[in-house]
Backbone as numpy.savetxt, mean C-alpha at the origin, in Angstrom:
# Nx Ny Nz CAx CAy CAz Cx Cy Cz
18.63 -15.58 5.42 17.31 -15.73 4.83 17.24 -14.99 3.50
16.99 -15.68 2.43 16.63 -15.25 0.92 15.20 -14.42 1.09
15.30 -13.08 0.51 14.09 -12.48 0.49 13.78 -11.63 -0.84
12.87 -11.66 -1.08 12.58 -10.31 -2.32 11.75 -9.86 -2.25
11.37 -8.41 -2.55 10.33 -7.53 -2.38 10.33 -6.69 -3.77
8.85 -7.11 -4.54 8.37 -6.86 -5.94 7.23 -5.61 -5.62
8.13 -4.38 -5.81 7.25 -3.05 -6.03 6.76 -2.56 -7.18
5.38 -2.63 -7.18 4.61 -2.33 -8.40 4.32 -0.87 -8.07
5.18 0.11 -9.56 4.68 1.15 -9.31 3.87 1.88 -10.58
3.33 2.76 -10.70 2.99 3.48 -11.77 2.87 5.17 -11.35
3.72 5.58 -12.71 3.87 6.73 -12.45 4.00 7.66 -13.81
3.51 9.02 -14.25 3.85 9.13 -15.12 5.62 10.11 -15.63
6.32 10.29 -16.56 6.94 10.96 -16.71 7.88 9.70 -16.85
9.53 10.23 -17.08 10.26 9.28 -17.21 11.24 9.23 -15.96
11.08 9.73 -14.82 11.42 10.14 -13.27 10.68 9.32 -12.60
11.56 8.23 -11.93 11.00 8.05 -10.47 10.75 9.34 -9.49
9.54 9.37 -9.28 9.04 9.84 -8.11 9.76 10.50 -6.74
10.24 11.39 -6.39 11.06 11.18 -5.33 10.66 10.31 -4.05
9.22 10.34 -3.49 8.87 9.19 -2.83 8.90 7.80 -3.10
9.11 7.61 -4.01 9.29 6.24 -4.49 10.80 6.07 -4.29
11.78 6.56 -4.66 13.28 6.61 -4.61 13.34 6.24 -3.07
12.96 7.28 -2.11 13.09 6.91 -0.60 12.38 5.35 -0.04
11.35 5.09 -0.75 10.99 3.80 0.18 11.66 2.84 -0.63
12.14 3.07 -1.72 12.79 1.85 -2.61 14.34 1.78 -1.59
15.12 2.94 -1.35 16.12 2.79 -0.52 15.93 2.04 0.65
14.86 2.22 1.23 14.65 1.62 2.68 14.17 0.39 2.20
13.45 0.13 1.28 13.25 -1.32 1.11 14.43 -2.31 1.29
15.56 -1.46 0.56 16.86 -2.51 -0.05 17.27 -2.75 1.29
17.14 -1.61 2.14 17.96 -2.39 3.67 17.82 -3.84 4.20
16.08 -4.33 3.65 15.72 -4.93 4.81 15.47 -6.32 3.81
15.35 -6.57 2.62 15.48 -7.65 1.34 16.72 -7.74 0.27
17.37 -9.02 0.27 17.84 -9.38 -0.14 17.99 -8.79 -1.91
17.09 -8.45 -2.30 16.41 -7.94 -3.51 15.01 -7.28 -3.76
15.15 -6.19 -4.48 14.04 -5.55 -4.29 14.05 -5.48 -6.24
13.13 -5.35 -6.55 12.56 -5.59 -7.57 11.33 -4.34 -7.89
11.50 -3.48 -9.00 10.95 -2.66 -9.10 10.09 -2.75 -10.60
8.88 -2.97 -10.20 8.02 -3.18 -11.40 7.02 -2.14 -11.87
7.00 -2.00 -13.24 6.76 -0.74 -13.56 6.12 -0.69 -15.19
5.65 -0.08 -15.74 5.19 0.04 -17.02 5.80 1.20 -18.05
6.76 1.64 -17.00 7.39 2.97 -17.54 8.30 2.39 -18.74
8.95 2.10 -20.05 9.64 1.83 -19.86 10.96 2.94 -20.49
10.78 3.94 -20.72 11.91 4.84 -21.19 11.98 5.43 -19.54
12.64 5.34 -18.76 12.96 5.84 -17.57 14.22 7.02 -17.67
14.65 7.83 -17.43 15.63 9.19 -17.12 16.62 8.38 -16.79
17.78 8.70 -17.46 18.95 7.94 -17.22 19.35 8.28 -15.53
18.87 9.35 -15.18 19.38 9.53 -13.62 18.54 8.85 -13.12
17.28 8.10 -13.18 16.55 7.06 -12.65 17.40 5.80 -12.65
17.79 5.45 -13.85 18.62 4.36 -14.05 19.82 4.32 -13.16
20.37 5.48 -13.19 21.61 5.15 -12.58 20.99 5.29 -10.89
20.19 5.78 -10.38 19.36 5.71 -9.05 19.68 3.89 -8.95
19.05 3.08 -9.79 18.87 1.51 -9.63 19.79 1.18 -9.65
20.72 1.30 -9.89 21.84 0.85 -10.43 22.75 1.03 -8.98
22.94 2.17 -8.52 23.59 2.59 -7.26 22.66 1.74 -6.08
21.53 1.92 -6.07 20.69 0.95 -4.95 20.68 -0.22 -5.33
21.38 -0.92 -6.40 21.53 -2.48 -6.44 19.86 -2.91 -6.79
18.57 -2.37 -7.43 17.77 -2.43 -6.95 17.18 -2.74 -8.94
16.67 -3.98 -8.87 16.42 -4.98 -10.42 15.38 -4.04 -11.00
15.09 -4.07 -12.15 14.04 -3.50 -13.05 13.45 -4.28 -13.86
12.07 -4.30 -14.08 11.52 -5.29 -14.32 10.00 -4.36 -15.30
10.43 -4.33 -16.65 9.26 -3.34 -17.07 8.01 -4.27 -17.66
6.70 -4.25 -17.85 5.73 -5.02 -18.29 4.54 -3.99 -18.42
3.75 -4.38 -19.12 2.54 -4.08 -19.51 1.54 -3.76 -18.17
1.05 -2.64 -18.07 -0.35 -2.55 -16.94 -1.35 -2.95 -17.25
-1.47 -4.45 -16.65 -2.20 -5.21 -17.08 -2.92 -6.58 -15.89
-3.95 -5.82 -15.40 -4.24 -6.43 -14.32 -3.41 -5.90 -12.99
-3.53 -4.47 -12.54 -3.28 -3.46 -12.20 -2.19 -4.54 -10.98
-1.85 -4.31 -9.65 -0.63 -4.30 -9.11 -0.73 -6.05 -9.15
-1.82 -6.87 -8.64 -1.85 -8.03 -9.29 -1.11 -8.85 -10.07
-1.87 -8.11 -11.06 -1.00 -8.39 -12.83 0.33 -7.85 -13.04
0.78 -7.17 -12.27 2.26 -7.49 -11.84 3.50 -7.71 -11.45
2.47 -8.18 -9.97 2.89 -9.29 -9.27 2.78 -11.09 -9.79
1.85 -11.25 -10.64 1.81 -12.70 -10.88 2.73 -12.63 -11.99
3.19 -11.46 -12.84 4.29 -11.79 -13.93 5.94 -11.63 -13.29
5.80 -11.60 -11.90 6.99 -11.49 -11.20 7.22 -12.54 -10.63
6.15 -13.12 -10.81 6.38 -14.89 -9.81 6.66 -15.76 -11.11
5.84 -15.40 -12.08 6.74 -16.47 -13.58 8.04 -15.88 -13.99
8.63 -15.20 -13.90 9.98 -14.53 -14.29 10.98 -14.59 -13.46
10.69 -15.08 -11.91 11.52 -15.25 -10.79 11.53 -16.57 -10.29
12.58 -17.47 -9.62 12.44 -18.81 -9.08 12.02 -18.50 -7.48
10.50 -18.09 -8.00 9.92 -17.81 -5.85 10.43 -19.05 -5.01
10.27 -20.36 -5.49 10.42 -21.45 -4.54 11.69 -21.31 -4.09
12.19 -20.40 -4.65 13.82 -20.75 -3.74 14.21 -19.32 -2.62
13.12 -18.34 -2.41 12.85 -17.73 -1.56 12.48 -17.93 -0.42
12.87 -17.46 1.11 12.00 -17.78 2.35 10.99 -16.79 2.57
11.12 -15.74 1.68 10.38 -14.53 2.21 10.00 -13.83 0.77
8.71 -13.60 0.20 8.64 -12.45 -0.50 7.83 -11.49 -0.32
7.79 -10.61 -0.30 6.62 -9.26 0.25 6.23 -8.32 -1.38
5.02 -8.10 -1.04 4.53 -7.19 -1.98 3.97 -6.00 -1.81
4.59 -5.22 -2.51 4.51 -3.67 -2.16 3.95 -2.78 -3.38
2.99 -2.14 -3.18 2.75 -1.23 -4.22 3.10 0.42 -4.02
2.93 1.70 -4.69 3.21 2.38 -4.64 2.23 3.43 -4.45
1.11 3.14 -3.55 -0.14 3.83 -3.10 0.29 4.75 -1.89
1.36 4.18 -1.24 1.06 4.68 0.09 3.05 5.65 0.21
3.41 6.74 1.02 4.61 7.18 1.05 5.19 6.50 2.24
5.95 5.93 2.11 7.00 6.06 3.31 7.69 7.02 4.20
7.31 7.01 5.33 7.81 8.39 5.95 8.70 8.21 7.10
8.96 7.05 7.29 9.53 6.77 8.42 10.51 5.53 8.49
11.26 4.92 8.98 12.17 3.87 8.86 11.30 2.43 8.78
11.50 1.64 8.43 10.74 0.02 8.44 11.31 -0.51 9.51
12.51 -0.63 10.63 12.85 -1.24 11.30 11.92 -1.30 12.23
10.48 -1.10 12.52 10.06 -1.72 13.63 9.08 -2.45 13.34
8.42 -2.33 11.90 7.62 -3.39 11.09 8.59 -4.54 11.03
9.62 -4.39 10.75 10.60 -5.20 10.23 11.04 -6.63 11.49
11.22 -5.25 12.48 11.46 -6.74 13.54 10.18 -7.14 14.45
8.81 -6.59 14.05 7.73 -7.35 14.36 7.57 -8.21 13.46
7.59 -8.09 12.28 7.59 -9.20 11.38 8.63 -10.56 11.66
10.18 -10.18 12.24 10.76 -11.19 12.37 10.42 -12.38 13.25
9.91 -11.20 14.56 9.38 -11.95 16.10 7.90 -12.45 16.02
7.35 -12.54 14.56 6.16 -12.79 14.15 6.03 -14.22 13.64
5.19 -15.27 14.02 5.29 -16.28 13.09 4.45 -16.41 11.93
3.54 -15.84 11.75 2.02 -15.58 11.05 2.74 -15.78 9.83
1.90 -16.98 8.65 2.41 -17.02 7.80 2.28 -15.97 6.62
0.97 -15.13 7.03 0.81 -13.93 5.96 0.73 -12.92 6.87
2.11 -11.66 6.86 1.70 -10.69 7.26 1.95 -9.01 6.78
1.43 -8.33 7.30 0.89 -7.34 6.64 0.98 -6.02 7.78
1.22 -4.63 6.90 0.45 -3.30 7.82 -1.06 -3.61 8.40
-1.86 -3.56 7.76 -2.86 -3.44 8.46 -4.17 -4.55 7.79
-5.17 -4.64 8.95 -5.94 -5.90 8.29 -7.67 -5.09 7.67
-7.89 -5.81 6.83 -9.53 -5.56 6.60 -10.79 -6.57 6.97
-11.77 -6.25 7.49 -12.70 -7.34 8.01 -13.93 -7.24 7.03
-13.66 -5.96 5.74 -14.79 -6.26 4.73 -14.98 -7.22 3.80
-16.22 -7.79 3.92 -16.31 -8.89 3.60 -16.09 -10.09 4.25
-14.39 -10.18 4.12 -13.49 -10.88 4.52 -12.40 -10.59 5.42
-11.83 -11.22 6.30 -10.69 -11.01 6.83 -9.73 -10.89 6.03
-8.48 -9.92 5.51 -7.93 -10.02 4.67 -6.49 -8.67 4.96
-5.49 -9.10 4.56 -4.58 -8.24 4.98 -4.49 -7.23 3.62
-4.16 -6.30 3.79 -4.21 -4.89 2.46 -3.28 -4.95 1.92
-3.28 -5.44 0.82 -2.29 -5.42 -0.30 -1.36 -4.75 -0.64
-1.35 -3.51 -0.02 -0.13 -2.29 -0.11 0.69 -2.81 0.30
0.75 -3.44 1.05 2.29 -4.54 1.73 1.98 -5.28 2.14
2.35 -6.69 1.49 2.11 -7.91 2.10 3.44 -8.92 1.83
3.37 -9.41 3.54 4.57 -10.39 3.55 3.85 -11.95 3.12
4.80 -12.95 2.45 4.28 -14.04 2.43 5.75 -14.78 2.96
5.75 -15.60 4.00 6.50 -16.47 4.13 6.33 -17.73 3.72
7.47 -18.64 3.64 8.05 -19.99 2.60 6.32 -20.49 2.72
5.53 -20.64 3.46 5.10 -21.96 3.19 3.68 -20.97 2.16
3.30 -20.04 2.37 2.33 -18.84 1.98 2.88 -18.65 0.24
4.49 -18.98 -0.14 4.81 -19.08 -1.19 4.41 -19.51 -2.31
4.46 -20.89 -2.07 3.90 -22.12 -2.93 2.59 -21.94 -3.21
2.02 -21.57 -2.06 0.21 -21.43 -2.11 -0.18 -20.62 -2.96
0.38 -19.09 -2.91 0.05 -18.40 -3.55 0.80 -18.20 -5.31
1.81 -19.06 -5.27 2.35 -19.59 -6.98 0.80 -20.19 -7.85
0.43 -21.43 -6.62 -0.84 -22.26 -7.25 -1.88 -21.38 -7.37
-1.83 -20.51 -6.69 -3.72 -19.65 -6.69 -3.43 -18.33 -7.72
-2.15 -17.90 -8.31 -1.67 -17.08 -9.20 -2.27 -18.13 -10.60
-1.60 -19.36 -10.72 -1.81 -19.96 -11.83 -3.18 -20.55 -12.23
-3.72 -20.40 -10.83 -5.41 -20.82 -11.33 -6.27 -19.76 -11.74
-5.93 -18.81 -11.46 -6.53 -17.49 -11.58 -6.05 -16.06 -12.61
-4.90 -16.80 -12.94 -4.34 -16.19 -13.63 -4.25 -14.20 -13.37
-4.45 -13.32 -14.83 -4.26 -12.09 -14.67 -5.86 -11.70 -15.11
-6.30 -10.58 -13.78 -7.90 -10.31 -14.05 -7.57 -9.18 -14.35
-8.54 -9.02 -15.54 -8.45 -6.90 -15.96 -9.54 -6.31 -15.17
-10.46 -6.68 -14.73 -11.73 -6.10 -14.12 -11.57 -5.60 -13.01
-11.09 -4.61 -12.36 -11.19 -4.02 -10.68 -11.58 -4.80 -9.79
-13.28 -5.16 -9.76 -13.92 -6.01 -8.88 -13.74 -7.00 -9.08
-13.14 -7.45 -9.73 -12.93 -9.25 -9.92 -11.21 -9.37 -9.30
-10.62 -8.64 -9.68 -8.92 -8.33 -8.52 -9.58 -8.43 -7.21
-10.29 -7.35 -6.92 -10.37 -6.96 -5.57 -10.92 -7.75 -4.75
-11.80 -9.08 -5.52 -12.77 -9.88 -5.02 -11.76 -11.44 -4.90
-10.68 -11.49 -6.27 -10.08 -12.74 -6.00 -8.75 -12.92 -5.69
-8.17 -11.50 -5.65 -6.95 -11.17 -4.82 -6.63 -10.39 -3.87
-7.27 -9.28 -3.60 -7.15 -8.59 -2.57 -7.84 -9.37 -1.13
-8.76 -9.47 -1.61 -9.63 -10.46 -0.36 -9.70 -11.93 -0.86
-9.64 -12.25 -2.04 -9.79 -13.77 -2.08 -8.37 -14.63 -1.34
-7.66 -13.84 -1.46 -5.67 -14.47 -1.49 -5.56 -15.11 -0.05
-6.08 -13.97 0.46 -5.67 -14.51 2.10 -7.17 -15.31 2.13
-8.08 -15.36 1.83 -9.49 -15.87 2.21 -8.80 -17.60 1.77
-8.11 -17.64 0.88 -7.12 -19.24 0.02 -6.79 -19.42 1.26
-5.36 -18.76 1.60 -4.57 -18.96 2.43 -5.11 -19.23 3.88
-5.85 -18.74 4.29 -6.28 -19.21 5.42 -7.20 -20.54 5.39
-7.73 -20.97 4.08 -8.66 -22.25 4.35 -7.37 -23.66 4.01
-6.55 -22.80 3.52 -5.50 -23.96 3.50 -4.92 -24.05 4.85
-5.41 -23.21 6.24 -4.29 -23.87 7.55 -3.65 -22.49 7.82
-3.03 -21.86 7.12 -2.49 -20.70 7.12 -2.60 -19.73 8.05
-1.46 -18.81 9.06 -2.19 -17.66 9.49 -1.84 -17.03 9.34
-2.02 -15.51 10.04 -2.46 -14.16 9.35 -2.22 -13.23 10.73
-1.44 -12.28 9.75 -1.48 -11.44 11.65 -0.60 -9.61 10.67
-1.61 -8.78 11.80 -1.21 -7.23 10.50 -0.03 -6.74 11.95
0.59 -5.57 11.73 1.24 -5.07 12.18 0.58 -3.74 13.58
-0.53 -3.44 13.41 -1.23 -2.44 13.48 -3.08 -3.39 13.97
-3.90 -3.04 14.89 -5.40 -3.24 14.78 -5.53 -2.00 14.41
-7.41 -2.43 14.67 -8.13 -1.65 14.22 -8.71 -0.73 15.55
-8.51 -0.93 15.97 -9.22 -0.62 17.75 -10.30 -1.33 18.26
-10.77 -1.94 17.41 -11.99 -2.73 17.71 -12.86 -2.46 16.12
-12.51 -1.58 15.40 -13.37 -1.40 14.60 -13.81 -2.32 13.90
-15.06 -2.63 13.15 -15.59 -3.48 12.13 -16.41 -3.18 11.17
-16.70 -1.81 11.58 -18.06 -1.23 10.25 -17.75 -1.22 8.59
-18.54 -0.22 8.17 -18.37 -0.65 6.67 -17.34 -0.02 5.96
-16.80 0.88 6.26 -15.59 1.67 5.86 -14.53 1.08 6.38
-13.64 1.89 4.96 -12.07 1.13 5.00 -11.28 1.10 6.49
-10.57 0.60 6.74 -10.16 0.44 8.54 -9.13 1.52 8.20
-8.70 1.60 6.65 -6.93 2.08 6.64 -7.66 3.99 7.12
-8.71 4.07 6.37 -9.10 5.85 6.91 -9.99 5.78 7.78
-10.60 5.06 8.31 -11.68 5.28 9.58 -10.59 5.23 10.60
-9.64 4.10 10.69 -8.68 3.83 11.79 -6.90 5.04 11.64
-6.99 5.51 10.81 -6.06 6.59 10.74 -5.24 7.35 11.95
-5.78 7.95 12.29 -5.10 8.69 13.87 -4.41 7.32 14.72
-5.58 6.48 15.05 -4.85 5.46 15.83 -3.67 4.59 15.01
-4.14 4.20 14.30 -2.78 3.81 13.27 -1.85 4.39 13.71
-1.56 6.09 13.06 -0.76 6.53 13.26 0.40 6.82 14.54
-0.64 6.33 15.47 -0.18 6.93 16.85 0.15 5.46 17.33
0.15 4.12 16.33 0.61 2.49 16.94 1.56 2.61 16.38
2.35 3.54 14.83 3.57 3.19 14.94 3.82 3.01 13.40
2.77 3.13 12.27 2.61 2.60 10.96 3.24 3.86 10.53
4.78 2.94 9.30 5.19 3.78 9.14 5.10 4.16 7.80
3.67 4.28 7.35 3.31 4.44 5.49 2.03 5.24 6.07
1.61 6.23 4.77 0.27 6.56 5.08 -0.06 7.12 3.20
-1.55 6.89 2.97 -1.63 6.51 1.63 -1.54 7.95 1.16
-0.63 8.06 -0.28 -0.41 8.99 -0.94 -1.67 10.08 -1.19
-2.52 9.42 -1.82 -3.57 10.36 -1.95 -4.17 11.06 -0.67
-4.19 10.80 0.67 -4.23 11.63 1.59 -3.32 12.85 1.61
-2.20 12.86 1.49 -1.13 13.98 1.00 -0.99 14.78 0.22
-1.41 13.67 -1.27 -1.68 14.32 -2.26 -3.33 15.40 -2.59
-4.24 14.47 -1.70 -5.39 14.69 -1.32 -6.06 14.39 -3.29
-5.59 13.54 -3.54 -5.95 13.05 -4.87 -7.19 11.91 -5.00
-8.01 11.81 -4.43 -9.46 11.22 -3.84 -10.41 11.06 -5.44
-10.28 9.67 -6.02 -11.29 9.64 -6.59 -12.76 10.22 -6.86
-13.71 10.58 -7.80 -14.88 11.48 -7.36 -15.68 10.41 -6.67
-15.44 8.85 -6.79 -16.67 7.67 -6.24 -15.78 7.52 -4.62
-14.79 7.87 -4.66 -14.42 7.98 -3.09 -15.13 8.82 -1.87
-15.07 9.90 -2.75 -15.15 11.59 -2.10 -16.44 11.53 -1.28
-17.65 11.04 -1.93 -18.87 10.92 -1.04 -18.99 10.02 0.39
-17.86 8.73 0.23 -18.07 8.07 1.23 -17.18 8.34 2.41
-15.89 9.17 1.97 -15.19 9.97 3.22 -16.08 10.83 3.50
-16.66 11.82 2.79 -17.68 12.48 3.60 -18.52 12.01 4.59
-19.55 10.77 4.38 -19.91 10.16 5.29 -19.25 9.84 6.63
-17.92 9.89 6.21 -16.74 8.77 7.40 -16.47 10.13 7.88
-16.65 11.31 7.89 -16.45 12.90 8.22 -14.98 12.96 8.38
-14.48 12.33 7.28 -12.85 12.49 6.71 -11.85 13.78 6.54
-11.29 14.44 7.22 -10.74 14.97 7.26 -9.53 15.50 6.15
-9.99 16.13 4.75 -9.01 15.47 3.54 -7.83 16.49 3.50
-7.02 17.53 4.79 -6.54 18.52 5.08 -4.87 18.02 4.85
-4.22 17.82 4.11 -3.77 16.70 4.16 -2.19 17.55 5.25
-2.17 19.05 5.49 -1.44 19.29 6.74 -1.90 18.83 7.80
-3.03 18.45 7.88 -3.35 17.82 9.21 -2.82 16.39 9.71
-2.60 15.75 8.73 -1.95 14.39 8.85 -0.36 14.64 8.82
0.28 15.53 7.87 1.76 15.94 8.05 2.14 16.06 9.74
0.87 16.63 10.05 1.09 17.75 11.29 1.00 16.03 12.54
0.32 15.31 12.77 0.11 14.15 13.40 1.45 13.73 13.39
2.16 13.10 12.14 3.04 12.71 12.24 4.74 13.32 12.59
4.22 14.77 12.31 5.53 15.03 12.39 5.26 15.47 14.36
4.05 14.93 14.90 3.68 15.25 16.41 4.79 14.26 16.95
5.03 13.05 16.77 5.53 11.25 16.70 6.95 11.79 17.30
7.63 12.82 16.85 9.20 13.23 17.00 9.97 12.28 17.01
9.83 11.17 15.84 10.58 9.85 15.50 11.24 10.17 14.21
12.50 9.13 13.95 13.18 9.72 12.69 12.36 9.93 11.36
11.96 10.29 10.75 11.21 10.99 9.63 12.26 10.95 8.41
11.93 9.99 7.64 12.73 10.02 6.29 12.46 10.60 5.16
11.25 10.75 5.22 10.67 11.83 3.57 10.77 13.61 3.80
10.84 14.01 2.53 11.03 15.74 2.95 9.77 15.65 2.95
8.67 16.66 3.61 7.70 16.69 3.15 7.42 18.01 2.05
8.11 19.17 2.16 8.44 20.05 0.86 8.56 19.77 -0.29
9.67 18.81 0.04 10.11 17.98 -1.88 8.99 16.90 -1.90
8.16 16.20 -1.31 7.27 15.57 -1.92 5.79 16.06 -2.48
5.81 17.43 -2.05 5.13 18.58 -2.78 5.27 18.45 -4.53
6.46 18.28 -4.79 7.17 18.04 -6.40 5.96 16.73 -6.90
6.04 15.50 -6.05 5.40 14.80 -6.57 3.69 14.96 -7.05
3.41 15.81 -6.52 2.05 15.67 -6.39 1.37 15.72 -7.28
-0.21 14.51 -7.95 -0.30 15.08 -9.34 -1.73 14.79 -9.17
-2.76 15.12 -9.70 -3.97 14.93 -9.50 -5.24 15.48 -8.65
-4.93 16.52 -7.82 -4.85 16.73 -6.67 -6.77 17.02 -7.03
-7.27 17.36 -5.86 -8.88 17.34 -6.06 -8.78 19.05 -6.42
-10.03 19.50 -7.34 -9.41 21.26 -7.47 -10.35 21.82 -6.08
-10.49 23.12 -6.54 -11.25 23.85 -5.70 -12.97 23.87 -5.62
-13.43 23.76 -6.75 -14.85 23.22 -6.76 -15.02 21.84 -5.71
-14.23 20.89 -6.23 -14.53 19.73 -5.40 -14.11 19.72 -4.09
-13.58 20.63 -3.34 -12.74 20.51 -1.92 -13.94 21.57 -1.48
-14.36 22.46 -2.28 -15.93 23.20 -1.37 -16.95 22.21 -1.53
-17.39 21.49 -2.76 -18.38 20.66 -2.62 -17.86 19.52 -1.58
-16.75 18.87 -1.57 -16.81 17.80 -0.68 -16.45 18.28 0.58
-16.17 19.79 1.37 -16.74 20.37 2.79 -18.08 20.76 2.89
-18.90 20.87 1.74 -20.51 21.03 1.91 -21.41 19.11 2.51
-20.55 18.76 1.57 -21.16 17.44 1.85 -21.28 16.70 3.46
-19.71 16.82 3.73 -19.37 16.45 5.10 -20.50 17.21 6.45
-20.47 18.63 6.07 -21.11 19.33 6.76 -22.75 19.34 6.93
-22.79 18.93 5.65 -24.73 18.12 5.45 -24.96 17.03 6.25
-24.13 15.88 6.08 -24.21 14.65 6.60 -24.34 15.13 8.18
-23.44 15.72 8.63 -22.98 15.96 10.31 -24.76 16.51 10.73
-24.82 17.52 9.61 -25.93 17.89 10.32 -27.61 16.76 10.36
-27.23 16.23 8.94 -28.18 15.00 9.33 -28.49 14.23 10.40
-27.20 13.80 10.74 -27.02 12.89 11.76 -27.24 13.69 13.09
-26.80 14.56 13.49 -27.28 15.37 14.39 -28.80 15.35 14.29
-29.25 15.82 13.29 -31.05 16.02 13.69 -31.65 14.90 13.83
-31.01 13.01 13.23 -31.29 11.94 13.36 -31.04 11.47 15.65
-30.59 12.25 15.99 -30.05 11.86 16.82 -30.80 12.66 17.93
């Protein structure tokens, strides 16, 4: 089976990431070609020679129509139709653990779009941090790339590719199946942090960087508070390293990566917040 997997990353400096290096290795195990897309383009010659030793393509372009924008300049630059399999991966989330059991649920899977985990906002829709498309999900999504071309607007991505893609794909016949539920959940928050612990404890072997990094947008920060989010980010190290399954990332050296992180004003204001809400709801109750 012909496969390729197009990782959109962004990062600054002229160093891959050391988390990025590890899931790019584990990627190559399991695709035929892995394809690393990026905006960087003066990269550290020890980056280079990193690609070069992992057999693993480089592909530099403009950030332009954020992981989207390019992914649809990876489908005009590549002959997709002659693929059975392509998956799309961005560089939001770390790899911490081996892919072989996503890998052979995906095989024993027939679902023509599948994915880590699913979203029911809005739309039914699988999360873009990794998404498989098989042969027939291919073609579909070549045509709905070229009608739609590259959007610069956030909400207009998020509205006609993140959730519109599979919302296509499924009115064309198509199905859909994630790796991971939700437990039942359906409310208004994201499934990937309301559903977290259980996730973790079904077997998902990614968990999103900025939890680690604890690098939380300021328009985020209020609504994990609400979700009484836990942003400790040893507390999630500590979950997973509970699992006593092979563990591929250092978690020390991915300390190196860390950039953005929330400071100290905002980690007391956003434990004041959490602690307001709780008590709201308590006196609502």
């Amino acid at each position: 089976m012909k496969s390729v997997c197009f990782f959109a990353s962004y990062f600054t400096g002229n160093n891959l990431p050391y988390y990025i290096t590890v899931y790019l290795k584990e990627l190559k195990k399991h695709f035929s070609e892995v394809v690393l897309l990026t905006s960087q383009k003066e990269l550290s010659q020890q980056s280079r020679q990193f690609l070069t030793a992992e057999t693993i393509q480089l592909l530099t372009e403009d950030n332009d129509g954020f992981d989207f924008g390019m992914w649809y300049k990876a489908f005009k630059k590549f002959d997709v139709a002659s693929y059975d399999k392509i998956t799309l991966v961005n560089d939001s989330c770390v790899l911490f653990k081996p892919l072989d059991e996503f890998i052979s649920w995906a095989k024993a899977n027939t679902a023509d779009i599948q994915g880590m985990t699913l979203s029911e906002a809005v739309a039914p829709h699988i999360q873009s941090y990794f998404l498989v498309l098989n042969k027939k999900a291919v073609l579909l999504t070549t045509e709905y790339f070229e009608k739609n071309g590259i959007l610069r607007n956030i909400s207009d991505v998020i509205r006609t590719y993140e959730i519109g893609l599979s919302t296509h794909l499924l009115s064309k016949g198509l199905t859909m199946a994630a790796f991971v539920d939700n437990n039942g959940y359906k409310g208004e928050f994201s499934p990937y942090y309301q559903c977290i612990k259980y996730h973790l404890s079904k077997g998902i072997p990614v968990i999103k960087k900025k939890i680690l990094f604890t690098s939380y947008r300021r328009d985020e920060q209020f609504t994990l508070a609400r979700m009484n989010f836990n942003i400790d980010p040893e507390y999630y190290i500590h979950l997973i390293k509970e699992q006593k399954k092979n563990t591929i990332i250092d978690f020390d050296r991915l300390r190196s990566d860390k950039t953005d992180s929330m400071d100290a004003a905002s980690k007391i204001k956003y434990a004041f917040n959490r602690r307001f809400i709780k008590l709201v709801r308590s006196f609502r109750k």
